[in-house]
């Protein structure tokens, strides 16, 4: 085992993939500076700078993947996918279906996501529910260094388009770049286990659609991804002192979604609390409720999610994102 | 046409001092997230916006604080907004990248290139509802490679819209040299979309004023869109804490933790042929070198350049500068007072 930060794990897994497969290329804005080590090692043909032209380079990634490369296209933030949505939604997601399953698009869209560092509502959305809505796209959102490396390895090896979302609060690179800018005068509420942790000596792919059970409880099930799942785990600790025993399921991928593990756990606890940094309406939390109904379960249900545009003011930003107070309050309410 | 250079200088100095104050608050940790300032661009911002009046609209990018000041928004409201105060320009909901003043028809966006289509929409409304008024879009040369901006230029031509597209060109697209990711010539590109225009030295505020005045006047008279490319030097790079600027300013502290992994990566057993790796290291070194060279020297500083050309008495100049300092200090004081109140208020503030 090795010890790595979230950002190091991603870079290490990328380097491993680039070493073992010549077809893996990365491109995006500023990548030669942001991925300086990979640029120094793999050179300008495999670590390629792009203009600020998301629709062009994401569209190019689709066809490059169709023609034999395995591109990892970087959008600095997932918010910017809106500029290039056509490439992903109308093309990457649909080529395999349109071609009768005869032509795949093995590409990865890598992007920062998530809030908690005060950058405003156009630069820290989660958007995983919105993306997962589209058939043909897989969406992963790792919450630990080990999952980040393993899921990225799987994403690069996957024969279809995968959106790989790295939380800006967990990645020290993004947080330094977008949040602190070298300042020591700002601080963040960073989940320790998400920022740094043990990783395998050699990356092996982590299968999509398999939730990790972070905690097993008997009274209620909490489910989510990203930083939200760390907040849920902290809340579970508080709740346990009050005699409430909660399961914490890290879904790890939003599409595919591990419905079985969620339904199985809720069948025991009878209660589901979804913790979601994405928007509440028409997203992951509603999808999980549907999962229960489809499984024929009757359960008590609540969700702690983002209900509107994330305010810039850090105090209200914290209140808008799932936090321990909101999660514990919702859990207590479910126990009534 | 000739500008009132003293008035122009006052506006530019106000922008400079407001943005310096914002930078100070950011470094103190009173402002969260990114901070994109227009220090070094005052000649362009003031030289263009000096021609706007009531009913004219402006579409700003992520670097919009100066534009808002120049359109007449209270600097205190802007500083408060940067700090997230409930009594800021947008109730603390937007932050510095999302400044909006409906009263001034001034809107900003954190999405690169978005000012282009926005200005077209403002101009369409101008054409139909307020004949004789215009819209101005501000963006960097990096945004010139965004599809939506090129589409907007074509739309402006197709609809004969009263728009001025202002490209502030510092040669860097985020932290990438624009020349390395840009094909052709920007002026020619705009012309190819039917938008003719001019290139000017953005550090020469009076020249920007004259050229912008002609182009805006043309648009007002219904003669269609125009393009203004103005060069500038931004000493802080893309944003405060720009990693390249940081590395150039304190190479030892910044490079030390990076150097080991960088050398190890370059020497790894597997990877590109050695010549390519050496080329990569060379490019990394030149990236840093470029950051060192973007100091705001006297020739590139629009504020100092215009100051030298003023023909007022030194007493009048001192008085003017003192007044500007007072306005900015007052804005910051108000923002700091409001910060304390905000801590109590914001927990119960809604949307």
XYZ file of C-alpha atoms in Angstrom:
687
model
C 0.000 0.000 0.000
C 1.008 3.592 -0.613
C -0.311 6.819 0.871
C -1.492 9.500 -1.527
C -3.595 12.605 -1.775
C -6.697 12.651 -3.958
C -4.953 14.688 -6.667
C -1.819 12.533 -6.573
C -3.917 9.388 -6.947
C -5.583 10.779 -10.059
C -2.279 11.792 -11.598
C -0.681 8.461 -10.698
C -3.538 6.476 -12.224
C -3.349 8.624 -15.361
C 0.399 8.035 -15.634
C -0.145 4.290 -15.257
C -2.804 4.299 -17.978
C -0.632 6.417 -20.295
C 2.303 4.059 -19.775
C 0.345 0.916 -20.491
C -1.715 2.274 -23.389
C -0.239 4.555 -26.036
C -3.729 5.501 -27.176
C -4.385 7.466 -24.008
C -3.965 11.197 -24.631
C -4.982 14.120 -22.491
C -6.055 17.529 -23.601
C -7.682 20.587 -22.150
C -7.101 24.193 -21.199
C -3.809 24.806 -19.419
C -2.987 21.095 -19.129
C 0.708 21.552 -19.809
C 0.898 23.738 -16.708
C -1.705 21.916 -14.627
C -0.304 18.463 -15.482
C 3.297 19.542 -15.601
C 4.647 16.149 -14.538
C 2.722 14.263 -17.203
C 3.736 16.841 -19.792
C 7.406 16.440 -18.824
C 7.120 12.663 -19.093
C 4.813 12.052 -22.043
C 5.488 15.117 -24.177
C 3.381 17.531 -26.162
C 1.631 15.001 -28.387
C 0.007 13.215 -25.478
C -0.483 16.205 -23.174
C -1.985 18.770 -25.465
C -3.011 22.374 -24.794
C -6.353 23.511 -26.101
C -7.746 26.940 -26.770
C -10.715 27.974 -24.611
C -12.972 26.157 -27.060
C -14.844 23.527 -25.074
C -17.317 22.661 -27.798
C -14.511 22.103 -30.310
C -12.207 20.018 -28.152
C -14.927 17.959 -26.516
C -16.451 17.335 -29.932
C -13.005 16.370 -31.207
C -12.554 14.009 -28.276
C -15.684 12.133 -29.355
C -14.439 11.484 -32.871
C -10.847 10.879 -31.757
C -12.222 8.168 -29.488
C -14.279 6.732 -32.347
C -11.143 6.599 -34.487
C -8.952 4.737 -32.018
C -7.592 7.096 -29.375
C -8.593 7.061 -25.719
C -8.839 10.746 -24.939
C -9.080 12.145 -21.447
C -10.519 15.585 -22.132
C -10.288 17.999 -19.230
C -12.912 20.620 -18.539
C -11.571 22.686 -15.705
C -15.005 22.624 -14.092
C -18.089 20.600 -14.908
C -20.031 23.873 -15.037
C -18.262 24.501 -18.349
C -19.756 21.342 -19.882
C -22.786 23.507 -20.562
C -20.703 25.281 -23.206
C -19.972 21.936 -24.891
C -23.098 19.995 -23.991
C -23.814 19.002 -27.583
C -20.644 16.914 -27.877
C -21.555 14.940 -24.801
C -25.341 14.742 -24.947
C -26.040 14.451 -28.663
C -22.895 12.671 -29.779
C -20.756 10.845 -27.210
C -23.848 9.435 -25.530
C -25.578 8.322 -28.714
C -23.001 6.994 -31.191
C -23.049 3.480 -29.803
C -26.832 3.286 -29.928
C -27.054 4.898 -33.356
C -24.472 2.520 -34.795
C -26.369 -0.491 -33.585
C -23.705 -1.125 -31.001
C -20.988 -1.311 -33.661
C -19.057 1.849 -32.794
C -17.974 2.854 -29.320
C -16.722 6.153 -27.882
C -14.073 5.345 -25.272
C -13.490 8.793 -23.844
C -13.228 10.334 -20.407
C -14.358 13.832 -19.534
C -12.454 14.858 -16.473
C -13.741 17.859 -14.512
C -13.715 19.478 -11.122
C -17.032 19.832 -9.360
C -18.592 20.745 -6.064
C -18.523 23.614 -3.629
C -17.348 24.567 -0.191
C -14.599 26.981 -1.197
C -16.655 30.048 -2.043
C -16.458 30.409 -5.807
C -20.088 31.131 -6.631
C -22.940 29.327 -8.333
C -21.393 29.129 -11.811
C -18.188 27.408 -10.681
C -19.113 24.786 -8.110
C -22.138 22.888 -9.294
C -22.261 19.093 -9.045
C -24.438 18.398 -12.119
C -24.040 14.612 -11.840
C -27.780 14.045 -11.832
C -28.235 16.202 -14.914
C -25.523 14.259 -16.774
C -26.677 10.858 -15.537
C -30.106 11.626 -16.955
C -28.721 11.025 -20.461
C -28.608 7.360 -21.513
C -25.172 6.334 -22.760
C -23.071 8.366 -20.352
C -21.510 6.964 -17.207
C -20.934 9.383 -14.343
C -18.550 8.736 -11.470
C -17.797 10.877 -8.441
C -15.104 9.389 -6.191
C -14.819 10.426 -2.564
C -11.411 8.991 -1.598
C -7.944 8.796 -3.176
C -8.227 5.016 -3.607
C -11.578 5.326 -5.357
C -10.351 8.238 -7.468
C -7.444 6.221 -8.887
C -9.424 3.000 -9.276
C -12.432 4.642 -10.883
C -10.258 6.683 -13.245
C -8.466 3.491 -14.290
C -11.859 1.935 -15.004
C -13.042 5.059 -16.819
C -10.060 5.038 -19.188
C -10.469 1.303 -19.834
C -14.216 1.652 -20.412
C -15.431 1.450 -24.003
C -17.982 4.225 -23.575
C -17.993 7.868 -22.525
C -17.403 8.433 -18.811
C -17.646 11.718 -16.934
C -15.128 11.634 -14.108
C -15.944 14.236 -11.463
C -13.260 15.172 -8.976
C -14.448 17.209 -6.041
C -12.720 20.559 -5.789
C -12.691 20.385 -2.015
C -10.919 16.997 -2.023
C -8.317 17.799 -4.655
C -5.539 19.930 -3.175
C -4.542 20.981 -6.702
C -7.944 22.407 -7.562
C -8.384 23.917 -4.132
C -5.051 25.698 -4.398
C -5.738 26.792 -7.975
C -9.315 28.003 -7.486
C -9.673 28.584 -3.772
C -6.661 29.675 -1.811
C -4.361 30.841 -4.620
C -1.414 30.384 -2.290
C -3.069 32.212 0.617
C -2.700 30.994 4.170
C -5.499 33.333 5.286
C -8.346 31.051 4.193
C -9.404 27.653 5.477
C -11.894 25.017 4.421
C -13.881 22.213 5.972
C -12.098 19.374 4.165
C -13.030 15.768 4.995
C -9.762 14.172 6.074
C -10.363 10.715 4.611
C -11.212 12.239 1.272
C -8.122 14.357 0.989
C -5.508 11.706 1.741
C -5.463 7.961 2.191
C -4.059 4.557 1.358
C -4.007 3.461 -2.252
C -2.922 0.208 -3.895
C 0.611 -0.214 -5.237
C -0.758 -0.736 -8.697
C -4.101 0.610 -9.862
C -6.797 -1.895 -10.670
C -10.123 -0.789 -12.098
C -13.020 -0.366 -9.654
C -16.231 -1.601 -11.185
C -18.868 1.069 -11.783
C -22.217 0.677 -10.089
C -20.915 -0.862 -6.890
C -21.530 1.171 -3.774
C -19.008 1.089 -0.938
C -20.563 0.529 2.470
C -18.785 3.085 4.649
C -20.805 2.270 7.739
C -23.438 -0.330 8.548
C -26.380 0.700 10.727
C -29.821 -0.558 11.628
C -32.110 2.494 11.890
C -31.610 4.354 8.646
C -29.671 4.309 5.393
C -27.814 7.357 4.161
C -26.645 7.386 0.533
C -24.745 9.798 -1.667
C -21.432 10.559 -3.378
C -18.515 12.963 -3.148
C -18.074 15.268 -0.185
C -21.715 14.687 0.753
C -20.907 11.156 1.792
C -18.182 12.401 4.149
C -20.677 14.819 5.677
C -23.094 11.908 6.053
C -20.416 9.841 7.785
C -19.714 12.702 10.223
C -23.436 13.008 10.851
C -23.703 9.247 11.455
C -21.080 9.572 14.165
C -23.100 12.294 15.902
C -26.323 10.322 15.499
C -24.779 7.187 16.978
C -24.154 9.109 20.201
C -27.885 9.812 20.254
C -28.657 6.137 19.812
C -29.486 6.363 16.108
C -27.640 3.783 14.043
C -27.120 4.763 10.399
C -25.706 3.039 7.331
C -23.580 5.171 5.018
C -23.496 4.050 1.394
C -21.017 5.733 -0.937
C -22.559 5.128 -4.343
C -19.298 6.097 -6.115
C -20.984 6.179 -9.512
C -24.270 7.929 -10.215
C -24.668 6.141 -13.556
C -24.694 3.217 -13.321
C -26.437 3.416 -9.962
C -26.155 0.598 -7.445
C -29.876 0.217 -6.824
C -29.495 -3.255 -5.290
C -27.241 -2.220 -2.452
C -29.449 0.750 -1.611
C -32.663 -1.278 -1.761
C -31.067 -4.103 0.205
C -29.983 -1.792 2.998
C -33.267 0.114 3.114
C -35.116 -3.216 3.295
C -33.373 -3.661 6.660
C -33.530 -0.112 8.009
C -36.845 1.052 6.570
C -35.556 4.592 6.119
C -33.588 6.353 3.356
C -31.898 9.726 3.677
C -30.220 10.922 0.490
C -27.371 13.407 0.928
C -26.738 15.175 -2.361
C -24.603 18.177 -3.282
C -26.437 18.286 -6.584
C -29.785 19.980 -7.104
C -32.694 18.379 -5.281
C -35.285 18.359 -8.038
C -35.220 15.758 -10.847
C -31.902 14.291 -9.746
C -30.119 11.578 -7.801
C -32.324 11.905 -4.748
C -35.548 11.453 -6.707
C -33.988 8.572 -8.647
C -33.182 6.759 -5.414
C -36.769 7.201 -4.240
C -37.959 5.672 -7.513
C -35.553 2.787 -6.973
C -37.241 1.947 -3.690
C -40.712 2.067 -5.199
C -39.641 -0.120 -8.094
C -38.207 -2.617 -5.639
C -41.586 -2.747 -3.930
C -40.276 -1.253 -0.712
C -42.206 0.995 1.602
C -39.806 3.230 3.454
C -39.612 6.588 5.108
C -37.658 8.963 2.929
C -35.948 12.357 3.128
C -33.295 14.244 1.224
C -30.743 16.907 2.026
C -29.745 18.510 -1.260
C -29.098 21.839 -2.938
C -32.387 23.649 -3.432
C -31.410 26.660 -5.523
C -28.480 28.468 -7.094
C -25.537 28.218 -4.692
C -24.980 31.654 -3.096
C -21.510 33.183 -3.253
C -21.498 34.322 0.395
C -19.592 31.503 2.150
C -21.982 31.471 5.108
C -25.034 30.929 2.928
C -23.021 28.641 0.646
C -22.409 26.336 3.586
C -26.096 26.430 4.452
C -27.045 25.594 0.866
C -24.748 22.572 0.642
C -25.441 19.438 2.680
C -23.940 20.027 6.105
C -23.909 18.085 9.315
C -26.678 20.143 10.932
C -29.097 19.633 8.063
C -28.265 15.939 7.789
C -28.675 15.182 11.494
C -31.907 17.192 11.633
C -33.335 15.268 8.678
C -32.245 11.966 10.225
C -33.852 12.774 13.594
C -37.028 13.750 11.791
C -37.102 10.385 10.001
C -36.835 8.619 13.371
C -39.893 10.405 14.774
C -12.759 64.178 -30.657
C -10.623 64.729 -27.585
C -11.105 63.232 -24.142
C -11.323 65.148 -20.891
C -8.054 63.588 -19.770
C -8.341 64.685 -16.173
C -11.777 63.130 -15.852
C -10.524 60.013 -17.621
C -7.565 59.797 -15.254
C -9.858 60.108 -12.243
C -11.966 57.206 -13.503
C -8.926 55.032 -14.201
C -7.376 55.778 -10.847
C -10.663 54.965 -9.117
C -10.729 51.555 -10.829
C -7.084 50.923 -9.916
C -7.587 51.840 -6.258
C -10.852 49.901 -5.922
C -9.239 46.806 -7.406
C -6.118 47.195 -5.253
C -8.381 47.388 -2.223
C -10.234 44.255 -3.341
C -6.875 42.513 -3.791
C -5.902 43.500 -0.253
C -9.144 42.086 1.147
C -8.643 38.898 -0.865
C -5.112 38.423 0.472
C -6.432 38.993 3.994
C -8.803 36.090 3.422
C -11.938 38.252 3.583
C -12.926 37.232 0.045
C -13.275 33.582 -0.899
C -12.631 31.754 -4.157
C -11.012 33.158 -7.258
C -10.384 36.848 -7.904
C -9.953 38.198 -11.427
C -8.990 41.858 -11.524
C -8.405 44.298 -14.340
C -5.295 46.012 -12.996
C -3.401 47.082 -16.119
C -6.575 47.312 -18.240
C -7.843 50.667 -16.966
C -7.036 52.469 -20.210
C -9.277 50.104 -22.155
C -12.119 49.960 -19.659
C -12.280 53.707 -19.088
C -11.439 54.662 -22.677
C -14.401 52.662 -23.950
C -16.966 53.099 -21.194
C -16.475 56.863 -21.047
C -18.607 56.972 -24.213
C -21.627 55.229 -22.719
C -24.656 56.944 -21.300
C -28.157 56.169 -20.097
C -29.782 53.331 -21.991
C -26.490 51.877 -23.212
C -25.750 48.332 -22.096
C -22.581 46.468 -21.211
C -21.836 42.747 -21.122
C -18.845 41.991 -18.910
C -16.854 38.822 -18.359
C -15.402 37.388 -15.133
C -13.260 40.514 -14.846
C -16.064 43.001 -14.424
C -15.457 44.994 -11.251
C -13.898 47.962 -13.076
C -16.638 47.957 -15.692
C -19.252 48.227 -12.965
C -17.387 51.099 -11.279
C -17.152 52.915 -14.597
C -20.868 52.525 -15.306
C -21.533 54.325 -12.047
C -22.239 51.500 -9.616
C -21.367 52.479 -6.038
C -17.874 51.078 -5.324
C -18.999 50.152 -1.793
C -21.735 47.916 -3.232
C -19.138 46.190 -5.412
C -16.645 45.646 -2.612
C -19.429 44.336 -0.386
C -20.544 41.980 -3.128
C -16.987 40.653 -3.462
C -17.111 39.926 0.260
C -20.501 38.237 0.047
C -22.394 40.820 2.108
C -26.187 40.755 2.103
C -26.162 44.446 1.247
C -23.746 44.017 -1.654
C -24.684 44.797 -5.257
C -26.311 41.368 -5.644
C -27.052 40.628 -1.973
C -23.869 38.568 -1.755
C -25.360 35.944 -4.048
C -23.184 36.593 -7.084
C -19.658 37.415 -6.016
C -17.133 39.203 -8.222
C -17.736 37.054 -11.315
C -21.483 37.540 -11.298
C -22.079 41.258 -10.894
C -25.394 42.595 -12.158
C -26.885 46.064 -12.195
C -30.259 46.155 -13.919
C -30.397 49.909 -13.487
C -27.204 50.288 -15.553
C -28.016 47.465 -18.008
C -24.703 45.928 -16.943
C -24.304 42.165 -16.588
C -21.282 39.940 -16.109
C -20.607 36.214 -16.448
C -17.985 33.735 -15.341
C -18.287 31.806 -18.599
C -15.608 32.735 -21.126
C -17.124 34.141 -24.311
C -20.609 34.653 -22.875
C -20.337 38.448 -23.176
C -20.613 38.151 -26.979
C -24.132 36.742 -27.255
C -25.217 38.846 -24.268
C -24.141 42.044 -26.006
C -26.058 40.970 -29.116
C -29.207 40.574 -27.063
C -28.702 43.926 -25.386
C -28.110 45.468 -28.799
C -31.247 43.902 -30.254
C -33.273 45.435 -27.434
C -31.469 48.721 -28.050
C -32.322 48.613 -31.751
C -36.012 47.990 -31.143
C -36.692 49.790 -27.884
C -34.067 52.494 -27.526
C -32.804 53.608 -30.960
C -29.448 55.366 -30.735
C -28.231 53.331 -27.784
C -25.541 50.651 -28.044
C -24.181 47.570 -26.317
C -20.547 46.810 -25.523
C -19.036 43.366 -24.892
C -15.769 42.980 -22.978
C -13.728 39.794 -23.177
C -10.137 38.605 -23.406
C -8.332 37.331 -26.475
C -8.671 33.822 -25.053
C -12.429 34.158 -25.487
C -11.947 34.803 -29.206
C -11.640 31.028 -29.582
C -15.053 30.358 -28.059
C -17.617 29.371 -30.637
C -20.352 31.449 -29.038
C -18.328 34.630 -29.413
C -17.616 34.009 -33.097
C -21.270 33.149 -33.624
C -22.226 36.360 -31.850
C -20.075 38.432 -34.204
C -21.754 36.872 -37.204
C -25.183 37.417 -35.644
C -24.341 41.053 -34.998
C -23.475 41.457 -38.676
C -26.534 39.550 -39.869
C -28.833 41.675 -37.748
C -26.808 44.864 -38.165
C -26.656 45.292 -34.404
C -25.225 48.308 -32.584
C -22.491 46.373 -30.748
C -18.876 47.091 -29.958
C -16.866 43.946 -29.273
C -13.898 44.891 -27.085
C -11.068 42.373 -26.895
C -8.592 43.011 -24.078
C -5.500 41.226 -25.294
C -2.823 40.349 -22.728
C -1.571 37.410 -24.763
C -2.509 34.788 -22.196
C -5.542 32.495 -22.238
C -5.759 31.572 -18.546
C -2.132 30.396 -18.152
C -1.568 29.351 -21.773
C 0.131 31.625 -24.307
C -2.685 32.593 -26.661
C -0.450 32.528 -29.724
C 0.143 28.813 -29.162
C -3.566 27.981 -29.343
C -4.871 30.621 -31.760
C -4.922 30.448 -35.544
C -4.749 33.489 -37.764
C -5.155 37.118 -36.907
C -7.948 38.309 -34.622
C -8.661 41.460 -36.562
C -8.949 39.469 -39.777
C -11.114 36.917 -38.039
C -13.588 39.563 -36.929
C -13.547 41.058 -40.404
C -14.276 37.613 -41.835
C -17.454 37.639 -39.778
C -18.376 41.036 -41.110
C -17.177 43.011 -38.087
C -14.494 45.497 -39.005
C -12.474 47.310 -36.429
C -9.176 48.551 -35.119
C -6.228 47.521 -32.963
C -4.813 49.890 -30.352
C -2.285 49.997 -27.529
C -4.531 49.614 -24.503
C -1.994 51.370 -22.282
C -2.691 54.571 -24.210
C -6.025 55.550 -22.699
C -6.485 58.646 -24.856
C -5.945 56.623 -28.021
C -8.418 53.970 -26.831
C -10.887 56.761 -26.078
C -10.591 58.253 -29.557
C -10.858 54.975 -31.449
C -13.655 53.599 -29.250
C -15.493 56.887 -29.662
C -15.477 56.557 -33.460
C -16.600 52.938 -33.391
C -19.366 53.531 -30.853
C -20.542 56.580 -32.743
C -20.790 54.489 -35.927
C -22.839 51.876 -34.095
C -25.121 54.548 -32.667
C -25.802 55.825 -36.151
C -26.973 52.375 -37.213
C -23.865 51.401 -39.121
C -23.490 48.030 -37.483
C -21.094 46.222 -35.180
C -17.409 46.944 -34.675
C -14.419 45.224 -33.118
C -11.749 46.843 -30.961
C -8.639 44.894 -30.005
C -6.605 46.599 -27.299
C -3.370 45.166 -25.942
C -2.603 45.257 -22.232
C -0.314 43.923 -19.534
C -1.877 42.323 -16.474
C 0.761 41.940 -13.773
C -1.375 39.548 -11.703
C -1.890 37.124 -14.579
C -5.233 35.368 -14.927
C -6.268 35.750 -11.298
C -4.780 36.649 -7.932
C -2.510 33.797 -6.918
C -1.960 32.799 -10.575
C 0.346 29.781 -10.208
C 2.752 30.963 -12.902
C 3.032 34.420 -11.377
C 3.519 32.863 -7.955
C 6.297 30.652 -9.253
C 7.967 33.528 -11.005
C 7.766 35.768 -7.923
C 8.954 33.271 -5.356
C 10.590 30.504 -7.331
C 12.267 28.818 -4.372
C 9.171 28.404 -2.222
C 6.899 27.507 -5.123
C 9.208 25.333 -7.177
C 10.845 23.368 -4.381
C 7.927 21.007 -3.740
C 7.287 20.624 -7.476
C 10.810 20.118 -8.701
C 11.320 16.603 -7.272
C 8.182 15.101 -8.832
C 8.831 16.994 -12.080
C 12.372 15.661 -12.463
C 11.259 12.168 -11.423
C 8.480 12.269 -14.042
C 10.833 13.459 -16.758
C 13.313 10.679 -15.907
C 10.750 7.857 -15.670
C 11.655 4.676 -17.522
C 8.584 4.774 -19.715
C 7.320 7.813 -21.561
C 7.984 9.942 -24.614
C 11.357 9.935 -26.408
C 13.951 11.943 -24.467
C 13.984 14.805 -26.987
C 10.281 15.411 -26.386
C 10.759 15.370 -22.627
C 13.550 17.928 -22.901
C 11.263 20.046 -25.091
C 8.546 19.852 -22.430
C 10.946 21.003 -19.722
C 12.055 23.832 -21.988
C 8.467 24.919 -22.465
C 7.786 24.817 -18.720
C 10.832 27.031 -18.146
C 9.686 29.514 -20.784
C 6.180 29.619 -19.252
C 7.763 30.790 -16.011
C 9.986 33.247 -17.830
C 6.966 34.866 -19.416
C 5.350 35.318 -16.018
C 8.468 37.128 -14.777
C 8.255 39.533 -17.691
C 4.694 40.656 -17.024
C 5.617 43.359 -14.544
C 3.614 46.532 -15.073
C 6.417 48.834 -16.227
C 5.816 52.550 -16.793
C 5.308 52.109 -20.547
C 2.604 49.495 -19.998
C 0.832 51.105 -17.061
C -2.081 53.110 -18.469
C -2.611 54.988 -15.214
C 0.969 56.229 -14.883
C 1.149 57.011 -18.592
C -1.919 59.216 -18.560
C -0.845 60.890 -15.317
C 2.339 62.089 -17.025
C 0.366 63.668 -19.823
C -2.006 65.654 -17.631
C -1.760 69.412 -17.882
C -3.144 70.370 -14.487
C -1.278 71.862 -11.558
C 0.344 69.487 -9.126
C -1.936 70.866 -6.387
C -5.009 69.964 -8.428
C -3.569 66.521 -9.121
C -2.852 65.880 -5.452
C -6.375 67.011 -4.589
C -7.879 64.711 -7.218
C -5.842 61.732 -6.049
C -6.708 62.464 -2.451
C -10.411 62.521 -3.336
C -10.150 59.174 -5.098
C -8.325 57.628 -2.145
C -11.107 58.950 0.080
C -13.870 57.425 -2.033
C -12.158 54.038 -2.056
C -11.331 54.117 1.636
C -14.941 54.975 2.360
C -16.107 52.024 0.225
C -13.802 49.615 2.032
C -14.770 50.955 5.459
C -18.434 50.494 4.606
C -17.741 46.962 3.406
C -15.813 46.049 6.554
C -18.578 47.433 8.776
C -21.102 45.523 6.747
C -19.007 42.351 7.094
C -19.581 42.355 10.834
C -23.305 42.936 10.368
C -23.329 40.294 7.655
C -22.127 37.596 10.003
C -25.317 38.079 11.997
C -27.597 38.700 9.021
C -26.598 36.085 6.516
C -27.758 33.085 8.476
C -31.338 34.237 7.993
C -31.051 35.699 4.504
C -33.006 33.948 1.791
C -32.462 34.072 -1.928
